[in-house]
Each structure stands twice: as structure tokens, then as C-alpha cells.
CSV table of C-alpha atoms in Angstrom, one decimal:
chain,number,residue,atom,x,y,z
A,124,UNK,CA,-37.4,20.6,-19.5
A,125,UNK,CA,-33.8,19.7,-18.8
A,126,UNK,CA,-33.1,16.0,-18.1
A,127,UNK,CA,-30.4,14.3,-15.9
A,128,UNK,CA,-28.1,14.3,-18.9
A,129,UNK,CA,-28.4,18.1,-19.4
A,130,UNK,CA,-26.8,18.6,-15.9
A,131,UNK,CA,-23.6,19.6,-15.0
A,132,UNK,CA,-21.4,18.2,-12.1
A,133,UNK,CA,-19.3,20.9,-9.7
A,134,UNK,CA,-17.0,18.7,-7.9
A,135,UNK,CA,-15.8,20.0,-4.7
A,136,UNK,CA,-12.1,18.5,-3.8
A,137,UNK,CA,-10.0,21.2,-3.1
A,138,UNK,CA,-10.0,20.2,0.7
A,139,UNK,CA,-6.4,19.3,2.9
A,140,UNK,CA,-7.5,16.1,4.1
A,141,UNK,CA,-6.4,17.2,7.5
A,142,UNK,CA,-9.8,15.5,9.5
A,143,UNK,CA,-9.5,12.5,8.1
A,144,UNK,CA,-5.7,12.1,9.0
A,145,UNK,CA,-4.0,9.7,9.2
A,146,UNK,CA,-6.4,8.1,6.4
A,147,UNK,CA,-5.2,11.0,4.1
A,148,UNK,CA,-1.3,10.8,5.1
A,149,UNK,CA,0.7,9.7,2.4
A,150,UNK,CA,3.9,10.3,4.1
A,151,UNK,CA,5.6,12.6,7.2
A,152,UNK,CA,4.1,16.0,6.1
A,153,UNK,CA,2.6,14.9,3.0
A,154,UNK,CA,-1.2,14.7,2.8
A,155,UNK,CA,-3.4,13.0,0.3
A,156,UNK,CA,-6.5,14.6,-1.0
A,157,UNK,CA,-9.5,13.1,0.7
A,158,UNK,CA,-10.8,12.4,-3.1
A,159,UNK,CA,-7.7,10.6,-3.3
A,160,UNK,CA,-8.2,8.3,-0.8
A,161,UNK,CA,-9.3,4.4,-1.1
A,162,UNK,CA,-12.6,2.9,-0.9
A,163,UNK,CA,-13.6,-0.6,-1.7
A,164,UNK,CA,-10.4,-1.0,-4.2
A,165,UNK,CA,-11.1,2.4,-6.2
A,166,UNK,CA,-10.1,5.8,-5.0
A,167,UNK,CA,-13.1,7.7,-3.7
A,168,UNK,CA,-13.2,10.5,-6.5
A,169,UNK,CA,-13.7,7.3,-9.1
A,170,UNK,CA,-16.2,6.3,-7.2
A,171,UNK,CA,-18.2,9.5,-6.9
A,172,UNK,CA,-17.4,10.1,-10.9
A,173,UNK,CA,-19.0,6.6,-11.9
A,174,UNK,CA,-22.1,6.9,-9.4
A,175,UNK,CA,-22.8,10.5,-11.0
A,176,UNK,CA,-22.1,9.2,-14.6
A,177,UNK,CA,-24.8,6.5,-13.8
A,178,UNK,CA,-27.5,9.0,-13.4
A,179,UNK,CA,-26.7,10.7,-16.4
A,180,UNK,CA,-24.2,13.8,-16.0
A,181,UNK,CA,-21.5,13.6,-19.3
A,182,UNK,CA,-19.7,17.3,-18.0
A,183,UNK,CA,-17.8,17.8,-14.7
A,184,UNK,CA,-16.1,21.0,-13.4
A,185,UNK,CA,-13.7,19.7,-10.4
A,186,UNK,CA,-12.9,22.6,-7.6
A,187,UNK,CA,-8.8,21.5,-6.9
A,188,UNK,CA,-6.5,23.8,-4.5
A,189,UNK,CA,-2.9,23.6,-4.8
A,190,UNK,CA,0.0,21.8,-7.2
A,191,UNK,CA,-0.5,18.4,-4.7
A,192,UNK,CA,-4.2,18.4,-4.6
A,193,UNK,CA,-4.4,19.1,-8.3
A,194,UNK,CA,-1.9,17.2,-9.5
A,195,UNK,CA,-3.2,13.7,-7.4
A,196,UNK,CA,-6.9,14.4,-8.8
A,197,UNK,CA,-5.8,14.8,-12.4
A,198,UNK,CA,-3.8,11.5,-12.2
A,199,UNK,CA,-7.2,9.9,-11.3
A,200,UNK,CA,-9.5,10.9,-13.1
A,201,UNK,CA,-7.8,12.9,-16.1
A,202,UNK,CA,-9.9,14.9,-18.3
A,203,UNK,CA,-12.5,12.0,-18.0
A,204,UNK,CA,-11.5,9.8,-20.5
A,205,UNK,CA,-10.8,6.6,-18.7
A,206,UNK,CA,-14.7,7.2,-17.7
A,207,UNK,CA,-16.5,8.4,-21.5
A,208,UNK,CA,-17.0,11.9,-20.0
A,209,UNK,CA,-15.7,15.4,-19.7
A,210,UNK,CA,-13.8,16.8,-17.2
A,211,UNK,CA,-12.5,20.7,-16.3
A,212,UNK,CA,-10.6,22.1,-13.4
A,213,UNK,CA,-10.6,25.5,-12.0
A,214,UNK,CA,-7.7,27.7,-12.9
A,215,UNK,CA,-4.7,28.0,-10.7
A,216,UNK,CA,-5.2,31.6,-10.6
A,217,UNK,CA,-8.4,31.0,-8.7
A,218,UNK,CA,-6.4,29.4,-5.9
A,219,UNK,CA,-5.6,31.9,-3.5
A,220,UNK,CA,-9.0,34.2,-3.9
A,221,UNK,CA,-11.4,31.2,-2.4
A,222,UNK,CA,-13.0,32.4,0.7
A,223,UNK,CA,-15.1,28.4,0.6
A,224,UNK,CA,-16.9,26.5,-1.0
A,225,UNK,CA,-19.6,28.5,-2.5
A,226,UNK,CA,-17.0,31.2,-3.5
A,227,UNK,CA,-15.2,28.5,-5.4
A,228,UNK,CA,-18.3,27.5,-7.5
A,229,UNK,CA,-19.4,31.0,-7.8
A,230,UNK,CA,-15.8,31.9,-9.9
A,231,UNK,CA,-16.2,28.4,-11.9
A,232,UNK,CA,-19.7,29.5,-12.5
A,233,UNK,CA,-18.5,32.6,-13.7
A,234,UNK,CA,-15.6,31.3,-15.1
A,235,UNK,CA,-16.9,28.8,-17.3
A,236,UNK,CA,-20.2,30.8,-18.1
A,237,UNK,CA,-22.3,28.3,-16.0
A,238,UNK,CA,-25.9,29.1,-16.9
A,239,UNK,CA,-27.6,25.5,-17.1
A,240,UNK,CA,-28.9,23.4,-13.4
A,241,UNK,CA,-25.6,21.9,-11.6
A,242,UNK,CA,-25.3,19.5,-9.5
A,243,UNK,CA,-22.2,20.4,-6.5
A,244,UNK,CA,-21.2,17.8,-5.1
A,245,UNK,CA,-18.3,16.8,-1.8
A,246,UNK,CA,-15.7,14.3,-3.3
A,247,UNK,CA,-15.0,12.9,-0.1
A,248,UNK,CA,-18.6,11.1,0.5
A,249,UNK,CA,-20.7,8.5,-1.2
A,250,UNK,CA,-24.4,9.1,-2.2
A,251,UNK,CA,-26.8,6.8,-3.2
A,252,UNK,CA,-30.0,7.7,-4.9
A,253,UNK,CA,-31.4,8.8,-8.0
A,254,UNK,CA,-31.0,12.1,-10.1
A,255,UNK,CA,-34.1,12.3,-11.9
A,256,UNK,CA,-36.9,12.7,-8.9
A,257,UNK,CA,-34.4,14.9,-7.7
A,258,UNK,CA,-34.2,17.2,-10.4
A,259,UNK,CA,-38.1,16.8,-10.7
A,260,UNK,CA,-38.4,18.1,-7.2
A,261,UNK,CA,-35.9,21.2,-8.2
A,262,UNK,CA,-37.7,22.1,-11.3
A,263,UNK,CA,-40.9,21.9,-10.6
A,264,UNK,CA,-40.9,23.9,-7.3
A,265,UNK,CA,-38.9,26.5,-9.2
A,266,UNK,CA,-36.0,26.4,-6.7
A,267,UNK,CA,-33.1,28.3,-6.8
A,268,UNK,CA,-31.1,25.2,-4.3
A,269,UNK,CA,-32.8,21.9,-3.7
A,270,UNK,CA,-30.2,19.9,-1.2
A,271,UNK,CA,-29.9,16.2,-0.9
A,272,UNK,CA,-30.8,15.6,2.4
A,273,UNK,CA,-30.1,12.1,4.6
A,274,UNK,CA,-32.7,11.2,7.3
A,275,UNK,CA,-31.9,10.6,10.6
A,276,UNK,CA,-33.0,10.0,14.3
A,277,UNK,CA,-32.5,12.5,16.8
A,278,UNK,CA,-29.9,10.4,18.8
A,279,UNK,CA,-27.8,10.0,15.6
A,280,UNK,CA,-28.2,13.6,15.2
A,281,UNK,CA,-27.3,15.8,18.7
A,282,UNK,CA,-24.4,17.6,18.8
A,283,UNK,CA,-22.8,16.1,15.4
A,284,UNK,CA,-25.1,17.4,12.3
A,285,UNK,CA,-26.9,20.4,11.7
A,286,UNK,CA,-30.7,20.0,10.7
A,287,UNK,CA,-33.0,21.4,8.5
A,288,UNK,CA,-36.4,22.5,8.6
A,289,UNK,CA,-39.1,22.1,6.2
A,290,UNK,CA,-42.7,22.7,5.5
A,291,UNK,CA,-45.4,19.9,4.2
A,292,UNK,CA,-43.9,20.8,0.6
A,293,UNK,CA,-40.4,20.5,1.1
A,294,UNK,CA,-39.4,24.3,1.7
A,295,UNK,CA,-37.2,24.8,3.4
A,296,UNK,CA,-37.4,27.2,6.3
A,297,UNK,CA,-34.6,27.1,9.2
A,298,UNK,CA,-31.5,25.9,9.7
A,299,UNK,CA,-30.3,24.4,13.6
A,300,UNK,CA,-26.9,24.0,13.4
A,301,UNK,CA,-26.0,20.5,15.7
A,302,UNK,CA,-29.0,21.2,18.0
A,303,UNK,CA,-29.2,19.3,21.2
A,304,UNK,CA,-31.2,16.4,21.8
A,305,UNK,CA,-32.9,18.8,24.4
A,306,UNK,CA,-33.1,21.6,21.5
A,307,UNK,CA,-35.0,19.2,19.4
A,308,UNK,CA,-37.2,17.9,22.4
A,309,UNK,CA,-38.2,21.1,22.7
A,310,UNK,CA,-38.6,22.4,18.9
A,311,UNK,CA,-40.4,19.4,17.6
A,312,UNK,CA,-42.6,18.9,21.1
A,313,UNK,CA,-43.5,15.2,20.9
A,314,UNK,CA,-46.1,13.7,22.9
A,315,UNK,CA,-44.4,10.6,23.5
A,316,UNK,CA,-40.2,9.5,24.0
A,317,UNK,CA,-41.2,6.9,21.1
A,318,UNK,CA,-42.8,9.3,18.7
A,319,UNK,CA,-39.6,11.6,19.3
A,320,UNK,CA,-37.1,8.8,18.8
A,321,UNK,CA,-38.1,7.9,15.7
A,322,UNK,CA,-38.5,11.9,14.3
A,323,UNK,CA,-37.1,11.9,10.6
A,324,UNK,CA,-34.8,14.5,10.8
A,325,UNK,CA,-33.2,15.8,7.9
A,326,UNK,CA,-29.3,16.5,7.7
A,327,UNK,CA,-27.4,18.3,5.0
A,328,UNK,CA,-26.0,15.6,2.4
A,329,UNK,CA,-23.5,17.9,0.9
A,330,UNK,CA,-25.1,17.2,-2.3
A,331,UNK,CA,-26.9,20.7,-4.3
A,332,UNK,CA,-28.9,21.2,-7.2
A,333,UNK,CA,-29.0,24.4,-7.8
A,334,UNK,CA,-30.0,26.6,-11.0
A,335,UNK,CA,-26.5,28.3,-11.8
A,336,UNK,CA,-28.1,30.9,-13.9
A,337,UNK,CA,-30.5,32.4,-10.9
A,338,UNK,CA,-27.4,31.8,-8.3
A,339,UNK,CA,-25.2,34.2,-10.5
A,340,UNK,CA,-27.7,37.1,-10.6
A,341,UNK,CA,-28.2,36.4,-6.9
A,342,UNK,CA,-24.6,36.5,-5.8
A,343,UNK,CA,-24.2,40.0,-7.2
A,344,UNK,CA,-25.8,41.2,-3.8
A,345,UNK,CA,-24.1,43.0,-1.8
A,346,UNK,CA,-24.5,41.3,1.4
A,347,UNK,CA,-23.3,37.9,-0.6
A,348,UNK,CA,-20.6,40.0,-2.2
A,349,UNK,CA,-19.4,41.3,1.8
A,350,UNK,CA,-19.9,37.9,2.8
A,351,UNK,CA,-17.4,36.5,0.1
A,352,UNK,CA,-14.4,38.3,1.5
A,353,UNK,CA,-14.1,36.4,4.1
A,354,UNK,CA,-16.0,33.5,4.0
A,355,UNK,CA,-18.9,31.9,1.3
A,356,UNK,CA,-19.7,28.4,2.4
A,357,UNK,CA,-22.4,26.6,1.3
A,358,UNK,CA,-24.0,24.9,3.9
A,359,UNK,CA,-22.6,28.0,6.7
A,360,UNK,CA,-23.5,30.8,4.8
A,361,UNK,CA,-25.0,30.8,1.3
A,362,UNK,CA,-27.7,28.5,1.9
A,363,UNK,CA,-29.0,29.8,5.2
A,364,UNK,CA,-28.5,33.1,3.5
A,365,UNK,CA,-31.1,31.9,0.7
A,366,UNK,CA,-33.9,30.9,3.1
A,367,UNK,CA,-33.3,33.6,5.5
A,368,UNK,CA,-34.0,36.8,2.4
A,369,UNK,CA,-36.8,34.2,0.9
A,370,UNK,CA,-35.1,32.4,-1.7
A,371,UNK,CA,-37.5,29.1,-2.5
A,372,UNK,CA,-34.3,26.2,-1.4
A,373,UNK,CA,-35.9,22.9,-1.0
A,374,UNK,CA,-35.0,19.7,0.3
A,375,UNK,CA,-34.8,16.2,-0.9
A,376,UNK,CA,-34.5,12.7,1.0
A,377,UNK,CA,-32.3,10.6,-0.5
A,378,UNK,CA,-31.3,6.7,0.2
A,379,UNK,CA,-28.0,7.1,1.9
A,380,UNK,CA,-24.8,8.9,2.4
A,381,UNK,CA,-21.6,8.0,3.4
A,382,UNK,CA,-19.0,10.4,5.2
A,383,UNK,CA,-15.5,8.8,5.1
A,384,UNK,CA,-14.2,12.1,6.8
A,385,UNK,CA,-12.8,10.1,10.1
A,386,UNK,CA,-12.2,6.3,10.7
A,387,UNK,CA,-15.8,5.6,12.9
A,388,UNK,CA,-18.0,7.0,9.8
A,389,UNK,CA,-15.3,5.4,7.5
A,390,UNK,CA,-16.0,2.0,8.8
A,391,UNK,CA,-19.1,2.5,9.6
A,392,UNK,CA,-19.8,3.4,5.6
A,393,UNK,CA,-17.6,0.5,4.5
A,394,UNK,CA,-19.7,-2.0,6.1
A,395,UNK,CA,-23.0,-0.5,5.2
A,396,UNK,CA,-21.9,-0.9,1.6
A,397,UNK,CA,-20.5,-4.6,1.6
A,398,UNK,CA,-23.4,-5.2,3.2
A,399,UNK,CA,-25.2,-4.1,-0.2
A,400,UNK,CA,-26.6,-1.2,1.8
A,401,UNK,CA,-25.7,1.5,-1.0
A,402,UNK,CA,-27.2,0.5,-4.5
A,403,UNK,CA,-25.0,2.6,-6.7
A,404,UNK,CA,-21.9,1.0,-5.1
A,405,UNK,CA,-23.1,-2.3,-4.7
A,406,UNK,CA,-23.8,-2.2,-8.9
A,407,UNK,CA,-20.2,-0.9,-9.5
A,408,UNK,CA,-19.2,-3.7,-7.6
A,409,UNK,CA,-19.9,-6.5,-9.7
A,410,UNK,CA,-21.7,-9.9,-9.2
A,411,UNK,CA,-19.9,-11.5,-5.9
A,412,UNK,CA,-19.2,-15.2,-6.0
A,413,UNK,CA,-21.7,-15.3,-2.3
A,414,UNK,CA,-24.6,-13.1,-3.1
A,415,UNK,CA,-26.3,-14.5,-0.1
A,416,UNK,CA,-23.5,-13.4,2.5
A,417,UNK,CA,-21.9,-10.5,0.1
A,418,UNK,CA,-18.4,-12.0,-0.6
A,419,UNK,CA,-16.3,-10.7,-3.8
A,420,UNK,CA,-12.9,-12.3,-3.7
A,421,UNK,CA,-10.8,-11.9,-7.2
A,422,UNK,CA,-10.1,-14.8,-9.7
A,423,UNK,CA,-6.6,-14.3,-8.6
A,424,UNK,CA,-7.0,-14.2,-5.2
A,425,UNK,CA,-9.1,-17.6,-5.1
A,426,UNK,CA,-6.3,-19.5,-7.2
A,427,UNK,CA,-3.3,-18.5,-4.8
A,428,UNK,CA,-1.9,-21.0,-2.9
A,429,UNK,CA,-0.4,-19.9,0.9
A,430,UNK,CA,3.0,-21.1,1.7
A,431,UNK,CA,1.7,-23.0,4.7
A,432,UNK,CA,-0.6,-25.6,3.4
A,433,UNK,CA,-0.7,-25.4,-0.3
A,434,UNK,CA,-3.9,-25.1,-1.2
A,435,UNK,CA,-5.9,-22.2,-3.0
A,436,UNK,CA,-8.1,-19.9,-1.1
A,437,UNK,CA,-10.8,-21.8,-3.3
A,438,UNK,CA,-9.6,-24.6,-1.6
A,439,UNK,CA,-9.7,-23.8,2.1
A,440,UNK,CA,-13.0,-22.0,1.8
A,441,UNK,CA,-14.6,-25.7,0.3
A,442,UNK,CA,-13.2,-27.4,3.3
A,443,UNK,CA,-13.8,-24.8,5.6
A,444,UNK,CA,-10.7,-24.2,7.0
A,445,UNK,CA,-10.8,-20.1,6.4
A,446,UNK,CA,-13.8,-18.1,7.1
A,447,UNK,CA,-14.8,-15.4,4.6
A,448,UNK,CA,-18.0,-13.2,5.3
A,449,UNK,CA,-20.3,-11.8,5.4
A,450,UNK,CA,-19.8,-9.1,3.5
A,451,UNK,CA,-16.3,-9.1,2.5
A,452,UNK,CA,-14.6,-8.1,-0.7
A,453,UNK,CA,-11.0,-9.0,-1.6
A,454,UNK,CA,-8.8,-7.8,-4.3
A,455,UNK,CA,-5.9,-9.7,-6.6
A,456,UNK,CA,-3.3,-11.8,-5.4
A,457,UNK,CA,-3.9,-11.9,-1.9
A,458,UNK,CA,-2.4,-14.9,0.3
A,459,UNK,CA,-4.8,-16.1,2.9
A,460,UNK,CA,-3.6,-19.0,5.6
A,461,UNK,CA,-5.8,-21.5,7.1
A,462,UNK,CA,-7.5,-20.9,10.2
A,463,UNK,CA,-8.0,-17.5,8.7
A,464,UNK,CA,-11.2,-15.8,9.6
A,465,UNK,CA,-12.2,-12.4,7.5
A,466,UNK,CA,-15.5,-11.0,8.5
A,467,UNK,CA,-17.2,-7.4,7.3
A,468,UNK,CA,-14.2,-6.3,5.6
A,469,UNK,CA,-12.1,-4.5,2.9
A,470,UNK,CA,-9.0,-6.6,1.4
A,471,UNK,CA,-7.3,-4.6,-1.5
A,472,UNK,CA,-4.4,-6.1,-3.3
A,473,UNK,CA,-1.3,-7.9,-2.4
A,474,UNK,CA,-1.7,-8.4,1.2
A,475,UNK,CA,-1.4,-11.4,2.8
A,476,UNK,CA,-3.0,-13.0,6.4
A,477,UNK,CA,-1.1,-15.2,8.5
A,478,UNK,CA,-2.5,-18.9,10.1
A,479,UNK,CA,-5.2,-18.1,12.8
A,480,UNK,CA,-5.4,-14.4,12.1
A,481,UNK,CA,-8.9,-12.6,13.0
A,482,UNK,CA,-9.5,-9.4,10.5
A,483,UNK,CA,-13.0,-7.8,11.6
A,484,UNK,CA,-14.7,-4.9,10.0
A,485,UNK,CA,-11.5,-3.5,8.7
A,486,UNK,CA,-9.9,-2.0,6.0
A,487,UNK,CA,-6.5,-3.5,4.7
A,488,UNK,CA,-4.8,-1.5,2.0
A,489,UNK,CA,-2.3,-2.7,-0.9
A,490,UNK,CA,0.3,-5.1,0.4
A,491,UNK,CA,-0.1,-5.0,4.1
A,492,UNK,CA,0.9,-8.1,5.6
A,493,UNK,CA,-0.8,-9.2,8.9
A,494,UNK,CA,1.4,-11.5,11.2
A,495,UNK,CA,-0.7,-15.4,12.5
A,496,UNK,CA,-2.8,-14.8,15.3
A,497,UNK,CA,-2.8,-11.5,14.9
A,498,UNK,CA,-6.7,-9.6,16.1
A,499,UNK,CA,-8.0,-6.7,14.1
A,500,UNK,CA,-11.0,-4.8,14.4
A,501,UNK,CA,-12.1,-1.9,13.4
A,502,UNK,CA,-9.0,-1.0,12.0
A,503,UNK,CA,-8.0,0.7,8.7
A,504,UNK,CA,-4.5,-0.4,7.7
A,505,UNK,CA,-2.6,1.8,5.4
A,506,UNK,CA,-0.3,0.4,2.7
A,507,UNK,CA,2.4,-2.0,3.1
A,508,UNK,CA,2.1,-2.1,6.8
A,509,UNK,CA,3.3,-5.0,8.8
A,510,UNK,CA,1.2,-6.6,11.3
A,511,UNK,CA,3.8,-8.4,13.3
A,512,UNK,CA,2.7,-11.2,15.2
A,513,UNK,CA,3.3,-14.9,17.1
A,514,UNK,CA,1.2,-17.7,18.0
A,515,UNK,CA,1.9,-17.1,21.8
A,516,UNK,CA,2.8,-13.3,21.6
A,517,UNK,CA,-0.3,-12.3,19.7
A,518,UNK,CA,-0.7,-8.5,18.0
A,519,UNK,CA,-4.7,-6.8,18.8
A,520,UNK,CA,-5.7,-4.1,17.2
A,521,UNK,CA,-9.0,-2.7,17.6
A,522,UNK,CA,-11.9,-0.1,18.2
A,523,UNK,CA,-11.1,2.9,15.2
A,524,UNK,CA,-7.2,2.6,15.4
A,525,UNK,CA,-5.8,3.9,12.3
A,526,UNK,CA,-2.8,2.9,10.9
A,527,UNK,CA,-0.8,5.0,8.2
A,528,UNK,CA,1.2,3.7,5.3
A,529,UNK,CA,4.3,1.3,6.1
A,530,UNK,CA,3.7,1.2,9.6
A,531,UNK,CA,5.4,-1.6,11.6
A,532,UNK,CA,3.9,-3.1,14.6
A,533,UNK,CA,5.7,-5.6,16.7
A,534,UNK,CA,4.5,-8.6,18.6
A,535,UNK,CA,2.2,-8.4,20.9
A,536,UNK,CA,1.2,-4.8,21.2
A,537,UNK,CA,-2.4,-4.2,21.6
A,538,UNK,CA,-3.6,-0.8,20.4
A,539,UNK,CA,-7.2,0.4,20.9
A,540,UNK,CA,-9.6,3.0,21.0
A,541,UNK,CA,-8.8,5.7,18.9
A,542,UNK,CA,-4.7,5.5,18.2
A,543,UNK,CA,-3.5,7.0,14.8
A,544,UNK,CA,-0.4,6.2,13.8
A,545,UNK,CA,1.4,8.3,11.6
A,546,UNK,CA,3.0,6.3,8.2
A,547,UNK,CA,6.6,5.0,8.5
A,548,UNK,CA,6.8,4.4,12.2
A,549,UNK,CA,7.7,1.5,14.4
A,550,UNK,CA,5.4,0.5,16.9
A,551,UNK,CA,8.1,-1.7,19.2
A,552,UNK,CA,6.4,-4.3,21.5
A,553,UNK,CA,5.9,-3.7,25.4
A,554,UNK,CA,4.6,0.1,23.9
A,555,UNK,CA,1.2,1.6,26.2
A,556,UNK,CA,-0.6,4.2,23.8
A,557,UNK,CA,-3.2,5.5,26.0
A,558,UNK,CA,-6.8,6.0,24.1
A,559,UNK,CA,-7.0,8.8,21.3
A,560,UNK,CA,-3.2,9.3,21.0
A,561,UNK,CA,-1.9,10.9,17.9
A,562,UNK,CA,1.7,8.8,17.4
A,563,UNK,CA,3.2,11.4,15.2
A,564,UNK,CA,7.2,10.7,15.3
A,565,UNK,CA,9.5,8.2,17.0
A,566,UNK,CA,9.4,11.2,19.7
A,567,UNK,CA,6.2,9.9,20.5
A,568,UNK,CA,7.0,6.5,20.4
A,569,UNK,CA,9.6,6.8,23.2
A,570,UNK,CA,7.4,8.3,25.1
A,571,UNK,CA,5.2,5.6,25.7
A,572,UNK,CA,7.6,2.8,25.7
């Protein structure tokens, strides 16, 4: 019977990134792969890569779409030696003929001569949970597709995921794409408004074990082959494709998943995980130096001195003139003042806080500075951006603003609820960016000055 090691990983990444802008924007018209993009100090593809490798899989074939996609995935991750495994791409040549996701992996399949169990898998989402039950549940129900599935209450649900159903064992036998919570009131039928608030309803994970041998014969059907010139996804058509002609596709809870698709669920995730929330990560993380309140702060970070008082960051955190935690991690060589407070956030390298400065469930890339006094939270920072800021003519930033790399802001602007702002602009003070504004060009900043 095949054992974790024995399978295979299908790494989707050949996405644009073009959701989770301006997260993915490495410059004006340039976008970053989504697997490319930084979580916790490692770019996300890394992450994915080690969390697999944990649970066992030793050969990966990555899905990549186009010279910038490709070319940024490869610089990660290589052919897999940085990691002690093996890693494949799919040919150039497949480029233009994918019609989705389950097209793609249907060619590498092919391709490759695929006959073993794989496991497909998003490269823009952390999982946490373990292979081998998993696999168990797969094998021994004989199914052609068992999908990782993430439990969640109907609130959480409505309108934003789509839902499967299952019988006692697990089968599964209807999809409901993003039902309403008035749908599911009236599919599930609970007696009371408690018993239907806490219904474990299970959402698709992105995450598929499937027998690649079995999915090959399948996919020389001619409804699947129709289907594939146009459009083969996974979870829109392949699956439900499956259950619907009475393929045996099963489901399988697992601990957690983490979509960093747009800033809220980015956040959202980041926190969950400093938090210790996620077991794979927290293990990649390393000891902290505050298990209690989830603190890792590097050796370098902890001996630099700031330029206003002189003392280390190990210093100011003895004599409690910076706050820091819970559940913060930051990276090398950053320069914290005093007065500083840090709480449920993301620090890479290089960056340096300013006296009195707030930083609150944010995530600050590789040398950002952020000016004293300066409020931010819920912010993701791209890097080398300036927060500008004065002691009376503070800068706030809050509630999912997302900033893009090299972005200046000037004193006292306060952005909020929703603002992106694209990477190398100037965000001049006395500005008004209503809610939800894309600032895309200095044409927009004009416009709201």
C-alpha cells in the first residue's frame, strides 16, 4: 500500500496574481506570482514546499504559465535542491493549450506518465494537517479524488465559499456553489438558530488526492474531453463532474487553511499562525525567545541599538520601554525606538520603527521604514516603503489598506478601509482617498488631493 513518501506533489502556480493585487505588484505593470509572494519572512511557495516535504512527498511537478511566472518560481525553489527533493516544471509548450487547472494537470499527468496517487495542491494557500490519515481515507474508500476539506460555520460561509455535501462515510454527493445563508437554512433544516450556527460545513481546501492512474482513463471521456476546450477546472468542473456520473470523490477535514488571496484573509492567516494556530508553520518557525506570548525576534535584531537612545532592542524590551507581542515575529537587523509598541505582527528584515510608533496586526516587508508616531493596523506594507510621520502631524493607517513596494506616505495622512496603493507612488499629505480606492498612478493621486 503506498505510503506518504510514495506520493507525488502537482503544484499549481501558474496563476497572474491579479486578486491579490497590490500584494502581488512588484512594479507599475509587473506582477509577482502569488507563489512568489512573502509570508512570515519565506516566500509562500517555500513554505508550501517545506510543509509537504514534512509529510513525506520527495517529487514535485510545479504547473508555471509564462517566462515571468516561471522564471520567479524557478529562482525560489530550483529544481529542489535547496530543500533535499525533486522538482519538474511543465513544458513551455504546454502554455498556451491550458483551458484550467485540471487541464494543466491532466497534460503533466500525461506528460510525465503520472500513474502513482498525487497530491495537487494551490501554491498561494497554507495547509496544515497530516498526509497519512489522508491518504488512509483515499485508499481505503477506493477513491478516485479525496479533497481536503476546511470546516466552517454557515456565517463564515454565505455568499463567499462553495460547500460540499457528504454522506455518514465521507462521499461526497453535491456540490452548492456559495449558497446563501437562507439556502443552507433551508437544505440543512435545523430545529434550532443554535444548532444551525454551529453546522460544520465543509469548504473546498484546494488541496486533492487523487489516483492519477484512474483520472487518466477517466479524462479520455468525451464529455471531459468537450469540456477541456474551453474550460477544465477542478473544483468548477472536474470534480462536480466526478460525483455527478458516480465517481466515488471523498472528503477529508483537515486542521486549517490559509488563503492569502486578498489582504483581509491575508491578515487574517498571518495572525492565526503567529498565534501558533497552524502547526506545520509554527514548527518551521523555530523556538521563539516568548513561547508564552509567541515572539520570535532575530539575534540581530535584539543586539541593534536605535539612534535615539542607544540601547539594544534586548535592552528596551528588559526595561519595558518597547512593547513586543503577542504574537510577533521579527526578522534581521531591524531598528526599533523606544515607546515602540508591536503587537500581532509580521517584521521582515531591515526595517526600522520610529519613537512612539503603533504597528498592529500588520505586515511590514524588507526595509520599510515607519516614521514616530506613526498608527498602523491592518496594513501590509510592501518593500522599502516610507511611513512618513511627526510627533504632532501623525500618519494612520488602518483597516486592510495595502501598500505596494516603495510607496511614500507623507505626514499626517490617514488611509483606511480598503485603499491599495499601487508601488512607487507618493501619497502627499492633506490627500482624501475615499474607502476601497484603487490609487493606481499619480493620476489618481491628483485627484484626491
Amino acid at each position: 500500500m503506498p505510503e506518504p513518501s510514495d506520493i507525488v506533489g502537482i503544484g499549481l502556480a501558474g496563476g497572474q496574481g491579479v486578486r491579490a493585487r497590490p500584494l502581488t505588484l512588484k512594479a507599475p505593470g509587473y506582477l509577482r506570482s502569488k507563489a512568489a509572494m512573502s509570508f512570515l519572512g519565506r516566500r509562500l511557495i517555500r513554505w508550501v514546499i517545506q510543509i509537504l516535504s514534512s509529510e513525506g512527498i520527495q517529487r514535485y511537478f510545479i504547473i508555471a504559465h509564462g517566462k515571468e511566472n516561471r522564471y520567479q518560481i524557478k529562482v525560489m525553489i530550483g529544481y529542489g535542491e535547496a530543500f533535499g527533493v525533486e522538482v519538474m516544471y511543465s513544458p513551455v509548450k504546454f502554455d498556451a493549450l491550458s483551458t484550467g487547472s485540471a487541464d494543466s494537470t491532466l497534460r503533466m499527468l500525461d506528460y510525465w506518465d503520472l500513474t502513482e496517487h498525487a497530491l495537487v495542491f494551490p501554491t498561494d494557500s497554507i495547509i496544515d494537517f497530516d498526509l497519512a490519515p489522508m491518504l488512509k481515507v483515499h485508499l481505503d474508500s477506493g477513491a478516485v479524488a479525496t479533497i481536503a476539506a476546511m470546516t466552517r460555520e454557515p456565517d463564515e460561509v454565505a455568499e463567499k465559499y462553495g460547500v460540499m455535501l457528504a454522506d455518514d462515510e465521507g462521499r461526497i454527493t453535491e456540490f452548492v456553489e456559495k449558497p446563501t445563508l437562507a439556502e443552507l437554512r433551508q437544505h440543512f433544516r435545523a430545529e434550532t438558530d443554535e444548532e444551525f450556527r454551529r453546522l460544520p460545513l465543509m469548504t473546498n481546501a484546494g488541496f486533492y488526492l487523487i489516483d492519477a492512474a484512474r483520472l487518466r482513463e477517466i479524462a479520455r471521456h468525451p464529455e471531459i474531453d468537450e469540456l477541456r476546450k474551453t474550460r477544465l477546472d477542478f473544483g468548477k468542473d472536474l470534480l462536480p463532474w466526478l460525483v455527478g456520473n458516480g465517481h466515488r470523490v471523498m472528503v477529508h477535514p483537515v486542521r486549517r487553511i490559509g488563503d492569502l488571496g486578498n489582504v483581509r484573509d491575508y491578515i487574517d492567516t498571518m495572525v492565526e499562525a503567529l498565534h501558533g494556530n497552524f502547526e506545520a508553520v509554527d514548527r518551521l518557525l523555530g523556538p521563539p525567545i516568548d513561547p508564552e506570548r509567541h515572539v520570535w525576534i532575530a539575534p540581530e535584531s535584539l543586539e541593534m541599538r536605535d539612534a535615539t537612545s542607544g540601547l539594544t532592542l534586548a535592552e528596551k524590551i528588559a526595561e519595558g520601554i518597547v512593547e513586543i507581542g503577542p504574537a510577533v515575529r521579527i526578522g534581521r537587523y531591524c531598528e526599533i525606538h523606544p515607546g515602540v509598541r508591536i503587537v500581532e505582527s509580521n517584521l521582515d528584515d531591515d526595517i526600522e520603527v520610529h519613537r512612539d510608533a503603533v504597528v498592529e496586526r500588520s505586515q511590514i516587508r524588507d526595509g520599510a521604514i515607519i516614521g514616530p508616531k506613526a498608527r498602523l493596523s491592518e496594513v501590509v506594507v510592501g518593500s522599502m516603503s516610507e511611513i512618513r510621520s511627526e510627533p504632532y502631524h501623525p500618519t494612520t493607517i488602518e483597516g486592510c489598506v495595502a501598500l505596494g513596494d516603495e510607496v511614500t506616505v507623507y505626514p499626517g495622512v490617514h488611509l483606511a478601509d480598503g485603499v491599495m496603493v499601487y508601488p512607487r507612488l507618493k501619497i502627499p499629505s492633506g490627500i482624501r482617498i475615499p474607502p476601497g480606492v484603487e490609487v493606481t498612478g499619480p493620476a489618481d493621486v491628483l485627484r484626491y488631493l
